[in-house]
Amino acid sequence: MQSNISLASQIGDYKFDNLLLNAAGIRCATTEELDKILDSDAGGCVTKSATPEPRKGNESPRMKATSMGCINSMGLPNHGLDYYLKFAEANQGKNGKQVILSIAGLSIDQNIEMLKKIQASSFAGLTELNLSCPNIAGKSQVGYDFEAVRDVLTSAFSFFKKPLGLKLPPYFDFNQFDGIAEVLNDFPVTYINVINSIGNGLVVDPETESVVIKPKGGFGGLGGDYVKPTALANVRALRQRLRPEISIIGTGGIKSGKDVFEHVLCGANLVQIGTAFGFDGTPIFERISKELTAIMEKKGYKTLDEFRGKLKTIE
């Protein structure tokens, strides 16, 4: 990697030597997996989205790789908040790496309960509240109910004084972009992470004439190549609408340096890699770093700030 080209970035007061992170949900369920990410070229790690108590998640088969990515309906299997909070407290800032603690309650009350525990803890890093899990049977996504988002944030910021990011579902309409931005701009949100999986996709196996995963009759969240255009649209549209103090993490369809370049061009401060990280493991961070550096070198960019958010439109 060229020493005069920097992949460093920042969210709030938190500095990342590399803008690449894992996405919550893949290869990050155990402390061993999280340690591997912290030992890699990634700028830090994101924990599995925690619920107050451990969960086994949905029945298998609950994930299926496809030619364009994957479909999954995992149902938030995780070791519980205490497990990940203990790891986050012990590893935040170690060797200059950041730990992002991801939480995803099954109700608004559970989210508030976990935020209170985090507020009372010694953890001083970034917390990521998932308002977009599409794979809990019988539950709708809070992120699509803008008044519910306002209620959650009103409750949370009445006591939560640590930096808080929000993982959001994909939005598909300009009215939705306007609506969620109007809510978020009223609160001291540190960052947003867009997008989570595109919910309720369906993959069919024509040989067996069957769906490919068991939960929810085969419906599940899509990740990978399917979602990159939607992810880029969300990064771009929300960067244009949010206060500049609210940073953006771009997530969706990233498997190369070119994909990262596009996310940053649309306005992303950091990126998270999910599906491709699941396929390739931690070596993906070194490879993509080299690919992004080569693109920046070819274009004459030395820092991400030089092209972040500077996507051109056609007159």
Short mmCIF file of C-alpha atoms in Angstrom, two decimals:
data_model
loop_
_atom_site.label_atom_id
_atom_site.label_comp_id
_atom_site.label_asym_id
_atom_site.label_seq_id
_atom_site.Cartn_x
_atom_site.Cartn_y
_atom_site.Cartn_z
CA MET A 1 0.00 0.00 0.00
CA GLN A 2 1.31 3.45 -0.89
CA SER A 3 2.33 5.25 2.29
CA ASN A 4 1.21 8.64 1.00
CA ILE A 5 -2.38 7.48 0.49
CA SER A 6 -4.58 7.34 3.57
CA LEU A 7 -7.71 5.23 4.08
CA ALA A 8 -8.30 6.84 7.47
CA SER A 9 -11.70 8.26 8.36
CA GLN A 10 -13.67 9.53 11.33
CA ILE A 11 -17.13 9.34 12.88
CA GLY A 12 -17.78 11.90 15.59
CA ASP A 13 -14.71 11.90 17.83
CA TYR A 14 -13.74 8.38 16.78
CA LYS A 15 -10.86 7.89 14.37
CA PHE A 16 -10.44 4.83 12.18
CA ASP A 17 -7.11 4.07 10.51
CA ASN A 18 -9.05 2.20 7.82
CA LEU A 19 -12.63 2.89 6.73
CA LEU A 20 -13.39 -0.84 6.27
CA LEU A 21 -15.37 -2.72 8.91
CA ASN A 22 -17.35 -5.94 9.07
CA ALA A 23 -21.14 -5.76 9.10
CA ALA A 24 -22.98 -7.06 12.15
CA GLY A 25 -24.33 -10.56 11.66
CA ILE A 26 -21.54 -12.37 9.80
CA ARG A 27 -18.43 -13.98 11.32
CA CYS A 28 -18.75 -11.82 14.44
CA ALA A 29 -20.75 -13.93 16.90
CA THR A 30 -17.87 -15.08 19.13
CA THR A 31 -14.97 -13.32 20.80
CA GLU A 32 -12.63 -15.46 18.67
CA GLU A 33 -14.21 -14.17 15.48
CA LEU A 34 -14.13 -10.58 16.74
CA ASP A 35 -10.46 -10.93 17.70
CA LYS A 36 -9.67 -12.09 14.15
CA ILE A 37 -11.29 -8.95 12.75
CA LEU A 38 -9.35 -6.72 15.16
CA ASP A 39 -6.14 -8.48 14.10
CA SER A 40 -6.90 -7.86 10.41
CA ASP A 41 -6.53 -4.75 8.23
CA ALA A 42 -10.05 -3.61 9.19
CA GLY A 43 -10.37 -0.32 11.08
CA GLY A 44 -12.24 -2.04 13.89
CA CYS A 45 -14.99 -4.58 14.45
CA VAL A 46 -18.76 -4.61 14.82
CA THR A 47 -20.26 -7.12 17.22
CA LYS A 48 -23.14 -9.43 16.42
CA SER A 49 -26.39 -7.62 17.07
CA ALA A 50 -27.22 -8.43 20.68
CA THR A 51 -30.53 -9.06 22.35
CA PRO A 52 -30.90 -8.81 26.15
CA GLU A 53 -30.60 -12.59 26.50
CA PRO A 54 -28.92 -15.21 24.29
CA ARG A 55 -30.96 -16.43 21.30
CA LYS A 56 -30.71 -19.49 19.10
CA GLY A 57 -32.42 -17.74 16.19
CA ASN A 58 -34.57 -19.25 13.47
CA GLU A 59 -34.66 -22.86 12.31
CA SER A 60 -32.25 -24.09 9.65
CA PRO A 61 -31.72 -23.92 6.77
CA ARG A 62 -31.78 -20.15 7.36
CA MET A 63 -29.07 -18.90 4.96
CA LYS A 64 -28.39 -19.76 1.32
CA ALA A 65 -25.64 -18.43 -0.92
CA THR A 66 -26.70 -17.48 -4.44
CA SER A 67 -24.90 -16.38 -7.59
CA MET A 68 -25.59 -12.74 -6.66
CA GLY A 69 -25.09 -12.85 -2.91
CA CYS A 70 -27.24 -14.55 -0.32
CA ILE A 71 -30.67 -14.78 1.27
CA ASN A 72 -31.02 -15.28 4.99
CA SER A 73 -33.52 -15.32 7.80
CA MET A 74 -31.25 -15.84 10.78
CA GLY A 75 -33.53 -14.51 13.52
CA LEU A 76 -30.78 -12.79 15.53
CA PRO A 77 -28.86 -15.74 16.96
CA ASN A 78 -26.41 -14.26 19.48
CA HIS A 79 -24.80 -14.73 22.88
CA GLY A 80 -26.67 -11.89 24.59
CA LEU A 81 -25.75 -8.32 25.47
CA ASP A 82 -23.58 -9.11 28.50
CA TYR A 83 -21.25 -11.25 26.34
CA TYR A 84 -20.64 -8.54 23.74
CA LEU A 85 -20.59 -5.65 26.21
CA LYS A 86 -17.82 -7.38 28.17
CA PHE A 87 -15.82 -7.80 24.95
CA ALA A 88 -16.43 -4.19 23.92
CA GLU A 89 -15.33 -2.84 27.32
CA ALA A 90 -12.12 -4.87 27.17
CA ASN A 91 -11.18 -4.16 23.56
CA GLN A 92 -12.36 -0.62 22.74
CA GLY A 93 -9.36 1.33 21.49
CA LYS A 94 -6.95 -1.57 21.84
CA ASN A 95 -4.13 -1.22 19.30
CA GLY A 96 -5.95 1.83 17.95
CA LYS A 97 -8.95 -0.20 16.77
CA GLN A 98 -12.57 0.76 17.41
CA VAL A 99 -15.28 -1.62 18.63
CA ILE A 100 -18.86 -0.87 17.61
CA LEU A 101 -21.41 -2.54 19.89
CA SER A 102 -24.49 -3.56 17.90
CA ILE A 103 -27.83 -4.11 19.64
CA ALA A 104 -31.19 -5.21 18.25
CA GLY A 105 -33.99 -5.68 20.73
CA LEU A 106 -37.18 -7.54 19.84
CA SER A 107 -39.15 -4.57 21.16
CA ILE A 108 -38.67 -0.89 21.88
CA ASP A 109 -38.62 -1.71 25.59
CA GLN A 110 -35.76 -4.17 25.07
CA ASN A 111 -33.76 -1.57 23.17
CA ILE A 112 -34.21 0.96 25.97
CA GLU A 113 -33.29 -1.67 28.55
CA MET A 114 -30.03 -2.45 26.72
CA LEU A 115 -29.15 1.21 26.19
CA LYS A 116 -29.54 1.79 29.95
CA LYS A 117 -27.13 -1.06 30.64
CA ILE A 118 -24.62 0.34 28.14
CA GLN A 119 -24.97 3.83 29.59
CA ALA A 120 -24.16 2.46 33.05
CA SER A 121 -21.16 0.48 31.77
CA SER A 122 -17.54 1.53 31.22
CA PHE A 123 -17.85 1.13 27.43
CA ALA A 124 -16.91 4.42 25.78
CA GLY A 125 -17.17 3.47 22.11
CA LEU A 126 -19.91 3.63 19.49
CA THR A 127 -23.20 1.82 19.98
CA GLU A 128 -25.21 0.83 16.90
CA LEU A 129 -28.94 0.43 17.46
CA ASN A 130 -30.49 -1.80 14.81
CA LEU A 131 -33.93 -0.47 13.88
CA SER A 132 -34.14 -2.61 10.78
CA CYS A 133 -33.91 -6.32 11.40
CA PRO A 134 -36.18 -7.81 8.71
CA ASN A 135 -36.08 -11.42 9.90
CA ILE A 136 -38.00 -11.61 13.16
CA ALA A 137 -41.25 -13.49 12.58
CA GLY A 138 -44.30 -11.39 13.38
CA LYS A 139 -42.33 -8.17 13.89
CA SER A 140 -42.34 -5.17 11.57
CA GLN A 141 -39.29 -2.96 11.11
CA VAL A 142 -39.28 0.06 13.41
CA GLY A 143 -37.30 1.93 10.77
CA TYR A 144 -40.33 2.15 8.49
CA ASP A 145 -42.52 3.73 11.17
CA PHE A 146 -41.14 7.26 11.47
CA GLU A 147 -43.20 8.13 14.55
CA ALA A 148 -41.95 4.96 16.24
CA VAL A 149 -38.37 5.99 15.39
CA ARG A 150 -39.07 9.40 16.94
CA ASP A 151 -40.47 7.73 20.06
CA VAL A 152 -37.44 5.45 20.40
CA LEU A 153 -34.98 8.31 20.00
CA THR A 154 -36.90 10.57 22.37
CA SER A 155 -36.77 7.86 25.03
CA ALA A 156 -33.16 6.93 24.32
CA PHE A 157 -31.69 10.42 24.37
CA SER A 158 -33.52 11.29 27.58
CA PHE A 159 -30.80 9.27 29.36
CA PHE A 160 -28.27 7.97 26.82
CA LYS A 161 -25.31 10.34 26.69
CA LYS A 162 -22.87 8.16 24.76
CA PRO A 163 -22.48 8.21 20.96
CA LEU A 164 -25.31 6.37 19.21
CA GLY A 165 -25.59 5.20 15.62
CA LEU A 166 -28.64 3.72 13.92
CA LYS A 167 -28.76 0.83 11.47
CA LEU A 168 -31.63 1.54 9.11
CA PRO A 169 -33.63 -0.45 6.58
CA PRO A 170 -33.43 0.40 2.88
CA TYR A 171 -35.72 3.21 1.80
CA PHE A 172 -37.09 3.26 -1.72
CA ASP A 173 -38.99 6.49 -2.15
CA PHE A 174 -38.04 10.17 -1.91
CA ASN A 175 -40.88 10.69 0.57
CA GLN A 176 -39.30 8.04 2.77
CA PHE A 177 -35.89 9.73 2.55
CA ASP A 178 -37.51 13.04 3.49
CA GLY A 179 -39.49 11.49 6.33
CA ILE A 180 -36.66 9.66 8.08
CA ALA A 181 -34.27 12.62 7.64
CA GLU A 182 -36.77 14.96 9.24
CA VAL A 183 -36.85 12.73 12.31
CA LEU A 184 -33.10 12.10 12.53
CA ASN A 185 -32.17 15.77 12.18
CA ASP A 186 -34.00 16.48 15.45
CA PHE A 187 -31.68 14.25 17.52
CA PRO A 188 -27.95 14.07 18.38
CA VAL A 189 -27.47 10.88 16.34
CA THR A 190 -23.74 10.26 15.73
CA TYR A 191 -24.17 8.25 12.55
CA ILE A 192 -26.53 6.16 10.48
CA ASN A 193 -25.70 2.84 8.82
CA VAL A 194 -27.47 2.21 5.51
CA ILE A 195 -28.56 -0.30 4.50
CA ASN A 196 -29.56 -3.48 6.24
CA SER A 197 -30.66 -6.41 4.10
CA ILE A 198 -33.48 -5.82 1.66
CA GLY A 199 -36.21 -7.63 3.55
CA ASN A 200 -38.61 -10.29 2.36
CA GLY A 201 -36.89 -11.38 -0.81
CA LEU A 202 -37.59 -14.84 -2.16
CA VAL A 203 -35.21 -17.25 -3.88
CA VAL A 204 -36.64 -20.28 -5.70
CA ASP A 205 -34.86 -23.51 -6.62
CA PRO A 206 -36.44 -24.59 -9.92
CA GLU A 207 -34.96 -28.11 -9.66
CA THR A 208 -36.69 -28.90 -6.37
CA GLU A 209 -39.54 -26.43 -7.05
CA SER A 210 -38.98 -25.15 -3.52
CA VAL A 211 -37.87 -22.15 -1.56
CA VAL A 212 -34.29 -22.38 -0.29
CA ILE A 213 -34.61 -21.38 3.39
CA LYS A 214 -37.04 -22.63 6.02
CA PRO A 215 -38.15 -19.63 8.17
CA LYS A 216 -41.10 -17.44 7.12
CA GLY A 217 -42.05 -19.70 4.23
CA GLY A 218 -38.77 -18.96 2.46
CA PHE A 219 -38.83 -15.16 2.70
CA GLY A 220 -35.58 -13.58 3.84
CA GLY A 221 -33.21 -10.65 3.67
CA LEU A 222 -31.13 -10.18 0.53
CA GLY A 223 -27.47 -9.20 0.61
CA GLY A 224 -24.68 -8.94 -1.93
CA ASP A 225 -24.83 -7.74 -5.54
CA TYR A 226 -28.61 -7.48 -5.34
CA VAL A 227 -28.51 -4.55 -2.96
CA LYS A 228 -25.61 -2.28 -3.98
CA PRO A 229 -27.65 0.17 -6.13
CA THR A 230 -30.18 0.52 -3.31
CA ALA A 231 -27.42 1.00 -0.74
CA LEU A 232 -25.73 3.67 -2.83
CA ALA A 233 -29.05 5.45 -3.29
CA ASN A 234 -29.63 5.49 0.46
CA VAL A 235 -26.14 6.81 1.21
CA ARG A 236 -26.52 9.53 -1.42
CA ALA A 237 -30.10 10.57 -0.63
CA LEU A 238 -29.55 10.71 3.12
CA ARG A 239 -26.23 12.53 2.83
CA GLN A 240 -28.12 15.22 0.91
CA ARG A 241 -30.79 15.47 3.63
CA LEU A 242 -29.05 14.98 6.98
CA ARG A 243 -27.21 17.52 9.09
CA PRO A 244 -23.47 17.33 8.25
CA GLU A 245 -22.74 16.34 11.85
CA ILE A 246 -24.49 12.99 11.25
CA SER A 247 -21.98 10.63 9.63
CA ILE A 248 -22.92 7.76 7.32
CA ILE A 249 -21.71 4.19 7.16
CA GLY A 250 -22.38 2.62 3.77
CA THR A 251 -23.27 -1.08 3.77
CA GLY A 252 -24.44 -3.19 0.87
CA GLY A 253 -22.91 -5.02 -2.06
CA ILE A 254 -19.28 -4.28 -1.23
CA LYS A 255 -16.83 -6.87 -2.52
CA SER A 256 -14.13 -4.73 -4.20
CA GLY A 257 -12.23 -1.49 -3.88
CA LYS A 258 -14.41 -0.05 -6.64
CA ASP A 259 -17.52 -0.71 -4.56
CA VAL A 260 -16.00 1.14 -1.60
CA PHE A 261 -14.98 4.03 -3.85
CA GLU A 262 -18.60 4.34 -5.04
CA HIS A 263 -19.94 4.35 -1.47
CA VAL A 264 -17.53 7.11 -0.44
CA LEU A 265 -18.29 9.09 -3.60
CA CYS A 266 -21.96 8.97 -2.54
CA GLY A 267 -21.04 10.29 0.92
CA ALA A 268 -20.04 7.38 3.17
CA ASN A 269 -17.58 8.03 6.00
CA LEU A 270 -17.00 4.33 6.65
CA VAL A 271 -18.21 1.13 5.00
CA GLN A 272 -19.21 -2.24 6.39
CA ILE A 273 -18.82 -5.51 4.48
CA GLY A 274 -21.27 -8.34 5.11
CA THR A 275 -22.00 -10.95 2.44
CA ALA A 276 -18.54 -10.87 0.81
CA PHE A 277 -16.87 -10.99 4.23
CA GLY A 278 -18.91 -14.12 4.90
CA PHE A 279 -17.51 -15.72 1.77
CA ASP A 280 -13.88 -14.52 2.02
CA GLY A 281 -13.16 -13.97 5.71
CA THR A 282 -10.67 -11.44 7.10
CA PRO A 283 -8.29 -11.45 4.06
CA ILE A 284 -10.96 -9.38 2.28
CA PHE A 285 -9.94 -6.29 4.24
CA GLU A 286 -6.35 -6.37 2.96
CA ARG A 287 -7.43 -7.07 -0.62
CA ILE A 288 -10.04 -4.32 -0.76
CA SER A 289 -7.67 -1.85 0.92
CA LYS A 290 -5.12 -2.49 -1.83
CA GLU A 291 -7.75 -2.17 -4.56
CA LEU A 292 -9.10 1.10 -3.15
CA THR A 293 -5.58 2.49 -2.74
CA ALA A 294 -4.82 1.65 -6.39
CA ILE A 295 -7.96 3.48 -7.55
CA MET A 296 -7.08 6.53 -5.45
CA GLU A 297 -3.50 6.51 -6.71
CA LYS A 298 -4.67 6.34 -10.33
CA LYS A 299 -7.05 9.26 -9.78
CA GLY A 300 -4.58 11.33 -7.79
CA TYR A 301 -6.46 11.20 -4.47
CA LYS A 302 -4.45 11.01 -1.26
CA THR A 303 -7.35 11.08 1.24
CA LEU A 304 -10.98 10.00 1.28
CA ASP A 305 -12.08 13.57 2.00
CA GLU A 306 -10.93 14.62 -1.47
CA PHE A 307 -13.78 12.75 -3.16
CA ARG A 308 -16.27 11.92 -0.41
CA GLY A 309 -19.79 13.00 -1.34
CA LYS A 310 -18.64 14.53 -4.63
CA LEU A 311 -20.73 12.35 -6.96
CA LYS A 312 -21.41 14.21 -10.19
CA THR A 313 -24.79 14.45 -11.85
CA ILE A 314 -25.49 14.83 -15.57
CA GLU A 315 -26.62 18.30 -16.53
#
